[in-house]
PDB file of C-alpha atoms in Angstrom:
ATOM      1  CA  UNK A  62     110.511 306.240  59.169  1.00  0.00           C
ATOM      2  CA  UNK A  63     111.235 309.438  57.303  1.00  0.00           C
ATOM      3  CA  UNK A  64     110.464 309.587  53.592  1.00  0.00           C
ATOM      4  CA  UNK A  65     112.103 312.894  52.724  1.00  0.00           C
ATOM      5  CA  UNK A  66     113.904 313.025  49.401  1.00  0.00           C
ATOM      6  CA  UNK A  67     116.976 314.504  51.038  1.00  0.00           C
ATOM      7  CA  UNK A  68     117.421 311.646  53.488  1.00  0.00           C
ATOM      8  CA  UNK A  69     120.643 309.749  52.923  1.00  0.00           C
ATOM      9  CA  UNK A  70     122.126 306.668  54.580  1.00  0.00           C
ATOM     10  CA  UNK A  71     124.528 307.317  57.416  1.00  0.00           C
ATOM     11  CA  UNK A  72     127.050 305.246  59.297  1.00  0.00           C
ATOM     12  CA  UNK A  73     125.657 304.571  62.732  1.00  0.00           C
ATOM     13  CA  UNK A  74     128.888 303.164  64.118  1.00  0.00           C
ATOM     14  CA  UNK A  75     132.185 302.161  62.584  1.00  0.00           C
ATOM     15  CA  UNK A  76     134.942 300.021  64.018  1.00  0.00           C
ATOM     16  CA  UNK A  77     138.473 300.043  62.766  1.00  0.00           C
ATOM     17  CA  UNK A  78     138.067 298.097  59.528  1.00  0.00           C
ATOM     18  CA  UNK A  79     141.284 296.107  59.355  1.00  0.00           C
ATOM     19  CA  UNK A  80     142.398 294.163  56.302  1.00  0.00           C
ATOM     20  CA  UNK A  81     140.036 291.327  55.411  1.00  0.00           C
ATOM     21  CA  UNK A  82     139.891 288.585  52.777  1.00  0.00           C
ATOM     22  CA  UNK A  83     136.092 288.771  52.570  1.00  0.00           C
ATOM     23  CA  UNK A  84     133.644 291.595  53.194  1.00  0.00           C
ATOM     24  CA  UNK A  85     130.195 290.286  54.094  1.00  0.00           C
ATOM     25  CA  UNK A  86     127.334 292.604  53.094  1.00  0.00           C
ATOM     26  CA  UNK A  87     123.974 292.119  54.810  1.00  0.00           C
ATOM     27  CA  UNK A  88     120.661 293.898  54.279  1.00  0.00           C
ATOM     28  CA  UNK A  89     118.074 293.799  57.015  1.00  0.00           C
ATOM     29  CA  UNK A  90     114.629 295.227  57.657  1.00  0.00           C
ATOM     30  CA  UNK A  91     113.001 294.506  61.022  1.00  0.00           C
ATOM     31  CA  UNK A  92     114.410 290.981  61.279  1.00  0.00           C
ATOM     32  CA  UNK A  93     116.813 291.343  64.215  1.00  0.00           C
ATOM     33  CA  UNK A  94     116.698 287.694  65.459  1.00  0.00           C
ATOM     34  CA  UNK A  95     117.603 286.399  62.007  1.00  0.00           C
ATOM     35  CA  UNK A  96     120.411 288.837  61.272  1.00  0.00           C
ATOM     36  CA  UNK A  97     121.905 288.007  64.690  1.00  0.00           C
ATOM     37  CA  UNK A  98     122.031 284.320  63.749  1.00  0.00           C
ATOM     38  CA  UNK A  99     123.548 285.223  60.380  1.00  0.00           C
ATOM     39  CA  UNK A 100     126.275 287.254  62.099  1.00  0.00           C
ATOM     40  CA  UNK A 101     127.010 284.402  64.500  1.00  0.00           C
ATOM     41  CA  UNK A 102     127.343 281.991  61.578  1.00  0.00           C
ATOM     42  CA  UNK A 103     129.924 284.295  59.982  1.00  0.00           C
ATOM     43  CA  UNK A 104     131.844 284.480  63.249  1.00  0.00           C
ATOM     44  CA  UNK A 105     131.764 280.716  63.712  1.00  0.00           C
ATOM     45  CA  UNK A 106     132.261 279.452  60.161  1.00  0.00           C
ATOM     46  CA  UNK A 107     134.353 281.965  58.224  1.00  0.00           C
ATOM     47  CA  UNK A 108     137.960 280.794  58.701  1.00  0.00           C
ATOM     48  CA  UNK A 109     139.587 283.761  56.951  1.00  0.00           C
ATOM     49  CA  UNK A 110     140.016 287.389  57.956  1.00  0.00           C
ATOM     50  CA  UNK A 111     136.776 289.195  57.294  1.00  0.00           C
ATOM     51  CA  UNK A 112     134.747 292.308  57.939  1.00  0.00           C
ATOM     52  CA  UNK A 113     131.006 292.886  57.888  1.00  0.00           C
ATOM     53  CA  UNK A 114     128.844 295.698  56.547  1.00  0.00           C
ATOM     54  CA  UNK A 115     125.187 295.820  57.600  1.00  0.00           C
ATOM     55  CA  UNK A 116     122.582 298.087  56.086  1.00  0.00           C
ATOM     56  CA  UNK A 117     119.505 298.529  58.249  1.00  0.00           C
ATOM     57  CA  UNK A 118     116.585 299.758  56.149  1.00  0.00           C
ATOM     58  CA  UNK A 119     115.147 302.094  58.747  1.00  0.00           C
ATOM     59  CA  UNK A 120     116.313 302.626  62.296  1.00  0.00           C
ATOM     60  CA  UNK A 121     117.895 299.417  63.652  1.00  0.00           C
ATOM     61  CA  UNK A 122     116.428 297.963  66.802  1.00  0.00           C
ATOM     62  CA  UNK A 123     118.204 298.632  70.132  1.00  0.00           C
ATOM     63  CA  UNK A 124     118.725 294.864  70.386  1.00  0.00           C
ATOM     64  CA  UNK A 125     120.644 294.814  67.105  1.00  0.00           C
ATOM     65  CA  UNK A 126     122.790 297.796  68.110  1.00  0.00           C
ATOM     66  CA  UNK A 127     123.610 296.166  71.429  1.00  0.00           C
ATOM     67  CA  UNK A 128     124.395 292.830  69.769  1.00  0.00           C
ATOM     68  CA  UNK A 129     126.678 294.395  67.160  1.00  0.00           C
ATOM     69  CA  UNK A 130     128.431 296.420  69.848  1.00  0.00           C
ATOM     70  CA  UNK A 131     129.165 293.326  71.913  1.00  0.00           C
ATOM     71  CA  UNK A 132     130.081 291.014  69.035  1.00  0.00           C
ATOM     72  CA  UNK A 133     133.830 290.636  68.628  1.00  0.00           C
ATOM     73  CA  UNK A 134     133.831 291.332  64.894  1.00  0.00           C
ATOM     74  CA  UNK A 135     134.835 294.153  62.535  1.00  0.00           C
ATOM     75  CA  UNK A 136     131.407 295.552  61.758  1.00  0.00           C
ATOM     76  CA  UNK A 137     130.169 298.658  60.015  1.00  0.00           C
ATOM     77  CA  UNK A 138     126.496 299.319  60.687  1.00  0.00           C
ATOM     78  CA  UNK A 139     124.760 301.709  58.286  1.00  0.00           C
ATOM     79  CA  UNK A 140     121.219 302.984  58.649  1.00  0.00           C
ATOM     80  CA  UNK A 141     119.029 304.300  55.849  1.00  0.00           C
ATOM     81  CA  UNK A 142     115.918 306.326  56.740  1.00  0.00           C
ATOM     82  CA  UNK A 143     114.367 305.194  53.443  1.00  0.00           C
ATOM     83  CA  UNK A 144     113.981 301.616  52.237  1.00  0.00           C
ATOM     84  CA  UNK A 145     116.449 301.453  49.323  1.00  0.00           C
ATOM     85  CA  UNK A 146     115.335 297.987  48.246  1.00  0.00           C
ATOM     86  CA  UNK A 147     117.694 295.106  47.578  1.00  0.00           C
ATOM     87  CA  UNK A 148     119.288 296.656  44.487  1.00  0.00           C
ATOM     88  CA  UNK A 149     119.933 300.061  46.010  1.00  0.00           C
ATOM     89  CA  UNK A 150     121.022 298.525  49.308  1.00  0.00           C
ATOM     90  CA  UNK A 151     123.478 296.120  47.728  1.00  0.00           C
ATOM     91  CA  UNK A 152     124.916 298.866  45.575  1.00  0.00           C
ATOM     92  CA  UNK A 153     125.519 300.994  48.658  1.00  0.00           C
ATOM     93  CA  UNK A 154     127.079 298.123  50.606  1.00  0.00           C
ATOM     94  CA  UNK A 155     129.420 297.101  47.784  1.00  0.00           C
ATOM     95  CA  UNK A 156     130.898 300.572  47.397  1.00  0.00           C
ATOM     96  CA  UNK A 157     134.392 301.124  48.795  1.00  0.00           C
ATOM     97  CA  UNK A 158     134.943 297.433  49.534  1.00  0.00           C
ATOM     98  CA  UNK A 159     138.692 296.775  49.378  1.00  0.00           C
ATOM     99  CA  UNK A 160     138.878 293.074  50.262  1.00  0.00           C
ATOM    100  CA  UNK A 161     139.614 290.583  47.449  1.00  0.00           C
ATOM    101  CA  UNK A 162     136.189 288.979  47.896  1.00  0.00           C
ATOM    102  CA  UNK A 163     132.692 290.274  48.652  1.00  0.00           C
ATOM    103  CA  UNK A 164     129.782 288.174  49.836  1.00  0.00           C
ATOM    104  CA  UNK A 165     126.174 289.309  49.610  1.00  0.00           C
ATOM    105  CA  UNK A 166     124.292 287.446  52.312  1.00  0.00           C
ATOM    106  CA  UNK A 167     120.581 287.819  53.029  1.00  0.00           C
ATOM    107  CA  UNK A 168     119.821 288.321  56.704  1.00  0.00           C
ATOM    108  CA  UNK A 169     118.044 284.942  56.849  1.00  0.00           C
ATOM    109  CA  UNK A 170     120.980 283.094  55.285  1.00  0.00           C
ATOM    110  CA  UNK A 171     123.536 281.314  57.483  1.00  0.00           C
ATOM    111  CA  UNK A 172     126.984 279.893  56.771  1.00  0.00           C
ATOM    112  CA  UNK A 173     127.883 276.325  57.709  1.00  0.00           C
ATOM    113  CA  UNK A 174     131.201 274.671  58.456  1.00  0.00           C
ATOM    114  CA  UNK A 175     133.369 274.385  55.341  1.00  0.00           C
ATOM    115  CA  UNK A 176     131.156 276.462  53.041  1.00  0.00           C
ATOM    116  CA  UNK A 177     133.628 279.323  52.626  1.00  0.00           C
ATOM    117  CA  UNK A 178     136.582 276.952  52.274  1.00  0.00           C
ATOM    118  CA  UNK A 179     134.943 275.063  49.389  1.00  0.00           C
ATOM    119  CA  UNK A 180     134.037 278.353  47.683  1.00  0.00           C
ATOM    120  CA  UNK A 181     137.514 279.846  48.001  1.00  0.00           C
ATOM    121  CA  UNK A 182     139.065 276.604  46.728  1.00  0.00           C
ATOM    122  CA  UNK A 183     136.840 276.837  43.648  1.00  0.00           C
ATOM    123  CA  UNK A 184     138.067 280.387  43.007  1.00  0.00           C
ATOM    124  CA  UNK A 185     141.688 279.381  43.463  1.00  0.00           C
ATOM    125  CA  UNK A 186     141.447 276.510  41.009  1.00  0.00           C
ATOM    126  CA  UNK A 187     139.366 278.358  38.406  1.00  0.00           C
ATOM    127  CA  UNK A 188     140.668 281.823  37.632  1.00  0.00           C
ATOM    128  CA  UNK A 189     137.821 282.575  35.211  1.00  0.00           C
ATOM    129  CA  UNK A 190     135.139 282.113  37.882  1.00  0.00           C
ATOM    130  CA  UNK A 191     133.999 285.476  39.179  1.00  0.00           C
ATOM    131  CA  UNK A 192     131.020 284.561  41.369  1.00  0.00           C
ATOM    132  CA  UNK A 193     129.703 281.473  43.129  1.00  0.00           C
ATOM    133  CA  UNK A 194     126.803 280.435  45.285  1.00  0.00           C
ATOM    134  CA  UNK A 195     126.009 277.207  47.117  1.00  0.00           C
ATOM    135  CA  UNK A 196     123.050 274.884  47.698  1.00  0.00           C
ATOM    136  CA  UNK A 197     120.657 276.135  50.350  1.00  0.00           C
ATOM    137  CA  UNK A 198     118.866 273.997  52.936  1.00  0.00           C
ATOM    138  CA  UNK A 199     116.019 274.748  55.303  1.00  0.00           C
ATOM    139  CA  UNK A 200     116.214 274.263  59.067  1.00  0.00           C
ATOM    140  CA  UNK A 201     115.063 270.645  58.688  1.00  0.00           C
ATOM    141  CA  UNK A 202     117.896 269.800  56.318  1.00  0.00           C
ATOM    142  CA  UNK A 203     115.861 269.762  53.106  1.00  0.00           C
ATOM    143  CA  UNK A 204     117.406 271.351  50.048  1.00  0.00           C
ATOM    144  CA  UNK A 205     115.379 274.384  48.954  1.00  0.00           C
ATOM    145  CA  UNK A 206     117.626 275.906  46.288  1.00  0.00           C
ATOM    146  CA  UNK A 207     120.655 274.875  44.271  1.00  0.00           C
ATOM    147  CA  UNK A 208     122.002 278.418  44.545  1.00  0.00           C
ATOM    148  CA  UNK A 209     121.971 278.972  40.809  1.00  0.00           C
ATOM    149  CA  UNK A 210     120.594 277.778  37.484  1.00  0.00           C
ATOM    150  CA  UNK A 211     121.167 277.726  33.770  1.00  0.00           C
ATOM    151  CA  UNK A 212     119.691 280.715  31.979  1.00  0.00           C
ATOM    152  CA  UNK A 213     118.758 280.042  28.364  1.00  0.00           C
ATOM    153  CA  UNK A 214     117.871 282.863  25.973  1.00  0.00           C
ATOM    154  CA  UNK A 215     115.892 281.912  22.862  1.00  0.00           C
ATOM    155  CA  UNK A 216     113.714 284.096  20.621  1.00  0.00           C
ATOM    156  CA  UNK A 217     113.787 286.970  23.077  1.00  0.00           C
ATOM    157  CA  UNK A 218     112.636 284.813  26.016  1.00  0.00           C
ATOM    158  CA  UNK A 219     114.677 283.892  29.096  1.00  0.00           C
ATOM    159  CA  UNK A 220     114.081 280.401  30.445  1.00  0.00           C
ATOM    160  CA  UNK A 221     115.636 278.680  33.431  1.00  0.00           C
ATOM    161  CA  UNK A 222     116.864 275.103  33.414  1.00  0.00           C
ATOM    162  CA  UNK A 223     117.798 273.257  36.589  1.00  0.00           C
ATOM    163  CA  UNK A 224     121.403 272.008  36.394  1.00  0.00           C
ATOM    164  CA  UNK A 225     122.255 268.396  37.123  1.00  0.00           C
ATOM    165  CA  UNK A 226     123.813 268.576  40.554  1.00  0.00           C
ATOM    166  CA  UNK A 227     126.561 266.155  41.524  1.00  0.00           C
ATOM    167  CA  UNK A 228     127.634 266.809  45.095  1.00  0.00           C
ATOM    168  CA  UNK A 229     131.068 265.379  44.352  1.00  0.00           C
ATOM    169  CA  UNK A 230     131.822 268.118  41.810  1.00  0.00           C
ATOM    170  CA  UNK A 231     133.971 271.066  42.851  1.00  0.00           C
ATOM    171  CA  UNK A 232     131.774 273.430  40.834  1.00  0.00           C
ATOM    172  CA  UNK A 233     129.112 273.548  38.136  1.00  0.00           C
ATOM    173  CA  UNK A 234     129.144 276.485  35.747  1.00  0.00           C
ATOM    174  CA  UNK A 235     125.818 278.294  35.363  1.00  0.00           C
ATOM    175  CA  UNK A 236     124.666 281.635  33.982  1.00  0.00           C
ATOM    176  CA  UNK A 237     122.820 282.768  37.103  1.00  0.00           C
ATOM    177  CA  UNK A 238     123.612 282.598  40.826  1.00  0.00           C
ATOM    178  CA  UNK A 239     121.458 283.802  43.720  1.00  0.00           C
ATOM    179  CA  UNK A 240     122.310 287.363  44.722  1.00  0.00           C
ATOM    180  CA  UNK A 241     121.267 286.760  48.331  1.00  0.00           C
ATOM    181  CA  UNK A 242     124.032 284.194  48.812  1.00  0.00           C
ATOM    182  CA  UNK A 243     126.666 285.288  46.314  1.00  0.00           C
ATOM    183  CA  UNK A 244     130.416 285.268  46.947  1.00  0.00           C
ATOM    184  CA  UNK A 245     132.333 287.079  44.218  1.00  0.00           C
ATOM    185  CA  UNK A 246     135.694 288.556  43.373  1.00  0.00           C
ATOM    186  CA  UNK A 247     135.494 292.229  44.264  1.00  0.00           C
ATOM    187  CA  UNK A 248     137.169 293.153  40.976  1.00  0.00           C
ATOM    188  CA  UNK A 249     134.134 291.685  39.197  1.00  0.00           C
ATOM    189  CA  UNK A 250     132.037 294.689  40.272  1.00  0.00           C
ATOM    190  CA  UNK A 251     133.412 296.443  37.178  1.00  0.00           C
ATOM    191  CA  UNK A 252     131.290 294.013  35.144  1.00  0.00           C
ATOM    192  CA  UNK A 253     127.926 294.761  36.763  1.00  0.00           C
ATOM    193  CA  UNK A 254     126.022 297.029  39.118  1.00  0.00           C
ATOM    194  CA  UNK A 255     122.990 296.524  41.336  1.00  0.00           C
ATOM    195  CA  UNK A 256     120.088 298.285  39.621  1.00  0.00           C
ATOM    196  CA  UNK A 257     117.496 299.579  42.140  1.00  0.00           C
ATOM    197  CA  UNK A 258     114.867 299.760  39.370  1.00  0.00           C
ATOM    198  CA  UNK A 259     114.888 295.986  38.905  1.00  0.00           C
ATOM    199  CA  UNK A 260     113.329 295.089  42.275  1.00  0.00           C
ATOM    200  CA  UNK A 261     113.182 291.251  42.384  1.00  0.00           C
ATOM    201  CA  UNK A 262     114.408 290.952  38.789  1.00  0.00           C
ATOM    202  CA  UNK A 263     117.852 292.158  39.841  1.00  0.00           C
ATOM    203  CA  UNK A 264     119.290 288.628  39.767  1.00  0.00           C
ATOM    204  CA  UNK A 265     118.397 288.302  36.097  1.00  0.00           C
ATOM    205  CA  UNK A 266     119.647 291.826  35.430  1.00  0.00           C
ATOM    206  CA  UNK A 267     122.932 291.177  37.225  1.00  0.00           C
ATOM    207  CA  UNK A 268     123.458 287.900  35.363  1.00  0.00           C
ATOM    208  CA  UNK A 269     122.776 289.488  31.979  1.00  0.00           C
ATOM    209  CA  UNK A 270     125.295 292.234  32.723  1.00  0.00           C
ATOM    210  CA  UNK A 271     127.961 289.640  33.545  1.00  0.00           C
ATOM    211  CA  UNK A 272     127.150 287.646  30.408  1.00  0.00           C
ATOM    212  CA  UNK A 273     127.297 290.785  28.258  1.00  0.00           C
ATOM    213  CA  UNK A 274     130.655 291.790  29.715  1.00  0.00           C
ATOM    214  CA  UNK A 275     132.022 288.317  29.021  1.00  0.00           C
ATOM    215  CA  UNK A 276     135.012 288.489  31.358  1.00  0.00           C
ATOM    216  CA  UNK A 277     133.741 286.296  34.203  1.00  0.00           C
ATOM    217  CA  UNK A 278     131.822 283.074  34.676  1.00  0.00           C
ATOM    218  CA  UNK A 279     129.488 282.073  37.492  1.00  0.00           C
ATOM    219  CA  UNK A 280     129.140 278.717  39.230  1.00  0.00           C
ATOM    220  CA  UNK A 281     127.510 276.631  41.952  1.00  0.00           C
ATOM    221  CA  UNK A 282     129.800 275.005  44.528  1.00  0.00           C
ATOM    222  CA  UNK A 283     127.925 271.759  45.374  1.00  0.00           C
ATOM    223  CA  UNK A 284     130.169 270.842  48.304  1.00  0.00           C
ATOM    224  CA  UNK A 285     129.283 274.075  50.085  1.00  0.00           C
ATOM    225  CA  UNK A 286     126.155 274.401  52.164  1.00  0.00           C
ATOM    226  CA  UNK A 287     124.078 277.366  53.347  1.00  0.00           C
ATOM    227  CA  UNK A 288     121.032 277.475  55.617  1.00  0.00           C
ATOM    228  CA  UNK A 289     118.062 279.516  54.391  1.00  0.00           C
ATOM    229  CA  UNK A 290     115.921 280.210  57.443  1.00  0.00           C
ATOM    230  CA  UNK A 291     112.409 281.150  56.321  1.00  0.00           C
ATOM    231  CA  UNK A 292     110.853 280.801  59.768  1.00  0.00           C
ATOM    232  CA  UNK A 293     110.008 284.537  59.717  1.00  0.00           C
ATOM    233  CA  UNK A 294     107.354 283.956  57.035  1.00  0.00           C
ATOM    234  CA  UNK A 295     103.852 284.763  58.229  1.00  0.00           C
ATOM    235  CA  UNK A 296     105.006 286.515  61.389  1.00  0.00           C
ATOM    236  CA  UNK A 297     104.614 290.040  60.027  1.00  0.00           C
ATOM    237  CA  UNK A 298     101.618 290.267  57.646  1.00  0.00           C
ATOM    238  CA  UNK A 299     102.040 294.024  57.152  1.00  0.00           C
ATOM    239  CA  UNK A 300     105.660 293.551  56.088  1.00  0.00           C
ATOM    240  CA  UNK A 301     104.703 290.688  53.780  1.00  0.00           C
ATOM    241  CA  UNK A 302     101.989 292.748  52.075  1.00  0.00           C
ATOM    242  CA  UNK A 303     104.549 295.488  51.492  1.00  0.00           C
ATOM    243  CA  UNK A 304     106.995 292.998  49.985  1.00  0.00           C
ATOM    244  CA  UNK A 305     104.336 291.520  47.685  1.00  0.00           C
ATOM    245  CA  UNK A 306     103.640 294.795  45.906  1.00  0.00           C
ATOM    246  CA  UNK A 307     102.263 293.676  42.563  1.00  0.00           C
ATOM    247  CA  UNK A 308     102.259 297.182  41.060  1.00  0.00           C
ATOM    248  CA  UNK A 309     105.920 297.691  41.969  1.00  0.00           C
ATOM    249  CA  UNK A 310     106.830 294.334  40.453  1.00  0.00           C
ATOM    250  CA  UNK A 311     104.996 295.125  37.239  1.00  0.00           C
ATOM    251  CA  UNK A 312     106.852 298.440  36.986  1.00  0.00           C
ATOM    252  CA  UNK A 313     110.125 296.611  37.585  1.00  0.00           C
ATOM    253  CA  UNK A 314     109.292 294.050  34.916  1.00  0.00           C
ATOM    254  CA  UNK A 315     108.526 296.811  32.405  1.00  0.00           C
ATOM    255  CA  UNK A 316     111.877 298.403  33.266  1.00  0.00           C
ATOM    256  CA  UNK A 317     113.599 295.046  32.804  1.00  0.00           C
ATOM    257  CA  UNK A 318     112.003 294.497  29.389  1.00  0.00           C
ATOM    258  CA  UNK A 319     112.803 298.020  28.238  1.00  0.00           C
ATOM    259  CA  UNK A 320     116.427 297.661  29.353  1.00  0.00           C
ATOM    260  CA  UNK A 321     117.156 294.260  27.805  1.00  0.00           C
ATOM    261  CA  UNK A 322     114.515 293.874  25.072  1.00  0.00           C
ATOM    262  CA  UNK A 323     113.871 290.453  26.590  1.00  0.00           C
ATOM    263  CA  UNK A 324     111.005 288.891  28.469  1.00  0.00           C
ATOM    264  CA  UNK A 325     110.882 286.152  31.059  1.00  0.00           C
ATOM    265  CA  UNK A 326     109.024 282.900  30.664  1.00  0.00           C
ATOM    266  CA  UNK A 327     106.726 284.191  33.375  1.00  0.00           C
ATOM    267  CA  UNK A 328     104.440 281.164  33.554  1.00  0.00           C
ATOM    268  CA  UNK A 329     107.370 279.250  35.054  1.00  0.00           C
ATOM    269  CA  UNK A 330     108.746 282.204  36.985  1.00  0.00           C
ATOM    270  CA  UNK A 331     108.419 282.545  40.742  1.00  0.00           C
ATOM    271  CA  UNK A 332     106.747 285.959  40.508  1.00  0.00           C
ATOM    272  CA  UNK A 333     104.226 285.145  37.774  1.00  0.00           C
ATOM    273  CA  UNK A 334     101.172 285.348  40.004  1.00  0.00           C
ATOM    274  CA  UNK A 335     102.344 288.651  41.489  1.00  0.00           C
ATOM    275  CA  UNK A 336     103.264 290.280  38.180  1.00  0.00           C
ATOM    276  CA  UNK A 337     100.137 289.136  36.341  1.00  0.00           C
ATOM    277  CA  UNK A 338      97.501 288.355  38.985  1.00  0.00           C
ATOM    278  CA  UNK A 339      94.588 289.008  36.617  1.00  0.00           C
ATOM    279  CA  UNK A 340      95.876 286.476  34.095  1.00  0.00           C
ATOM    280  CA  UNK A 341      96.341 283.939  36.859  1.00  0.00           C
ATOM    281  CA  UNK A 342      92.835 284.684  38.163  1.00  0.00           C
ATOM    282  CA  UNK A 343      91.407 284.267  34.671  1.00  0.00           C
ATOM    283  CA  UNK A 344      93.206 280.955  34.294  1.00  0.00           C
ATOM    284  CA  UNK A 345      91.820 279.771  37.643  1.00  0.00           C
ATOM    285  CA  UNK A 346      88.316 280.880  36.675  1.00  0.00           C
ATOM    286  CA  UNK A 347      88.531 278.889  33.432  1.00  0.00           C
ATOM    287  CA  UNK A 348      89.666 275.815  35.335  1.00  0.00           C
ATOM    288  CA  UNK A 349      86.805 276.200  37.829  1.00  0.00           C
ATOM    289  CA  UNK A 350      84.309 276.620  34.971  1.00  0.00           C
ATOM    290  CA  UNK A 351      85.591 273.468  33.293  1.00  0.00           C
ATOM    291  CA  UNK A 352      85.455 271.578  36.592  1.00  0.00           C
ATOM    292  CA  UNK A 353      81.890 272.709  37.259  1.00  0.00           C
ATOM    293  CA  UNK A 354      80.852 271.621  33.752  1.00  0.00           C
ATOM    294  CA  UNK A 355      82.431 268.216  34.319  1.00  0.00           C
ATOM    295  CA  UNK A 356      80.598 267.813  37.647  1.00  0.00           C
ATOM    296  CA  UNK A 357      77.294 268.861  36.085  1.00  0.00           C
ATOM    297  CA  UNK A 358      77.770 266.361  33.232  1.00  0.00           C
ATOM    298  CA  UNK A 359      78.469 263.568  35.720  1.00  0.00           C
ATOM    299  CA  UNK A 360      75.314 264.485  37.615  1.00  0.00           C
ATOM    300  CA  UNK A 361      73.259 264.529  34.400  1.00  0.00           C
ATOM    301  CA  UNK A 362      74.653 261.144  33.344  1.00  0.00           C
ATOM    302  CA  UNK A 363      73.779 259.711  36.769  1.00  0.00           C
ATOM    303  CA  UNK A 364      70.208 261.077  36.506  1.00  0.00           C
ATOM    304  CA  UNK A 365      69.829 259.649  33.010  1.00  0.00           C
ATOM    305  CA  UNK A 366      71.034 256.227  34.177  1.00  0.00           C
ATOM    306  CA  UNK A 367      68.565 256.252  37.075  1.00  0.00           C
ATOM    307  CA  UNK A 368      65.725 257.294  34.755  1.00  0.00           C
ATOM    308  CA  UNK A 369      66.479 254.540  32.250  1.00  0.00           C
ATOM    309  CA  UNK A 370      66.592 251.894  34.965  1.00  0.00           C
TER     310      UNK A 370
END
């Protein structure tokens, strides 16, 4: 993969992009089997006119090119010689979208029957809602994410509070929805942008931008359902080590704090152990020291009891 500064993304192939109600935007990096399943789920379960934009971070595999060529869908496949990250990739994909709705969909995220219908109904009945996501389930049918959460800001700290989910509700308003499974009104892109400096804090950054703008609300659609296929985990250790770049995450967190003058409640945040591994290690060492002291005291007590008897 080239790393030259002058490298820019290019369109590998482009079909005639006819009018669509929804433009699906997918990022992928060396996960061809998963993105193929995601594309098939769009074909099978999106009942409205739609088009698809795929950004391959690096040269796409021949299998993906062949699959996209044969799939009877309106697809634009873009290749970037440099990994733009999620923020940069989503920003590129969202440019020049003309459909009323845009959906960011991770390449390991699959639609199910009725998901898009429930989401579009929520938009139709609630004109102030700008973006929605849906509960996500694993391949065994267990719920793994609600698709969004409440975001509470107090004393310069952002905390997350799980909403009470009633699956009979049409929607539940929240302050944060997952970017990797986010369907939104395309006109809402005037209220936020995807910041490539934020790395995995881009969801928080995006949500804060929308809150600051004040024009749109976000929501979970409980009646919808997405599949989050994490079966790729552990299959590519080199890729995983690259993703779990603690230095890059710490730089992103510093950028986030400088931008918003806010900090996350990192001890309850998913990335705490990556952002502050030394603090986590210190905490573990203290726990091990306390445990060892407890064991030694039990041993001493047992010896004393034996001696006295």
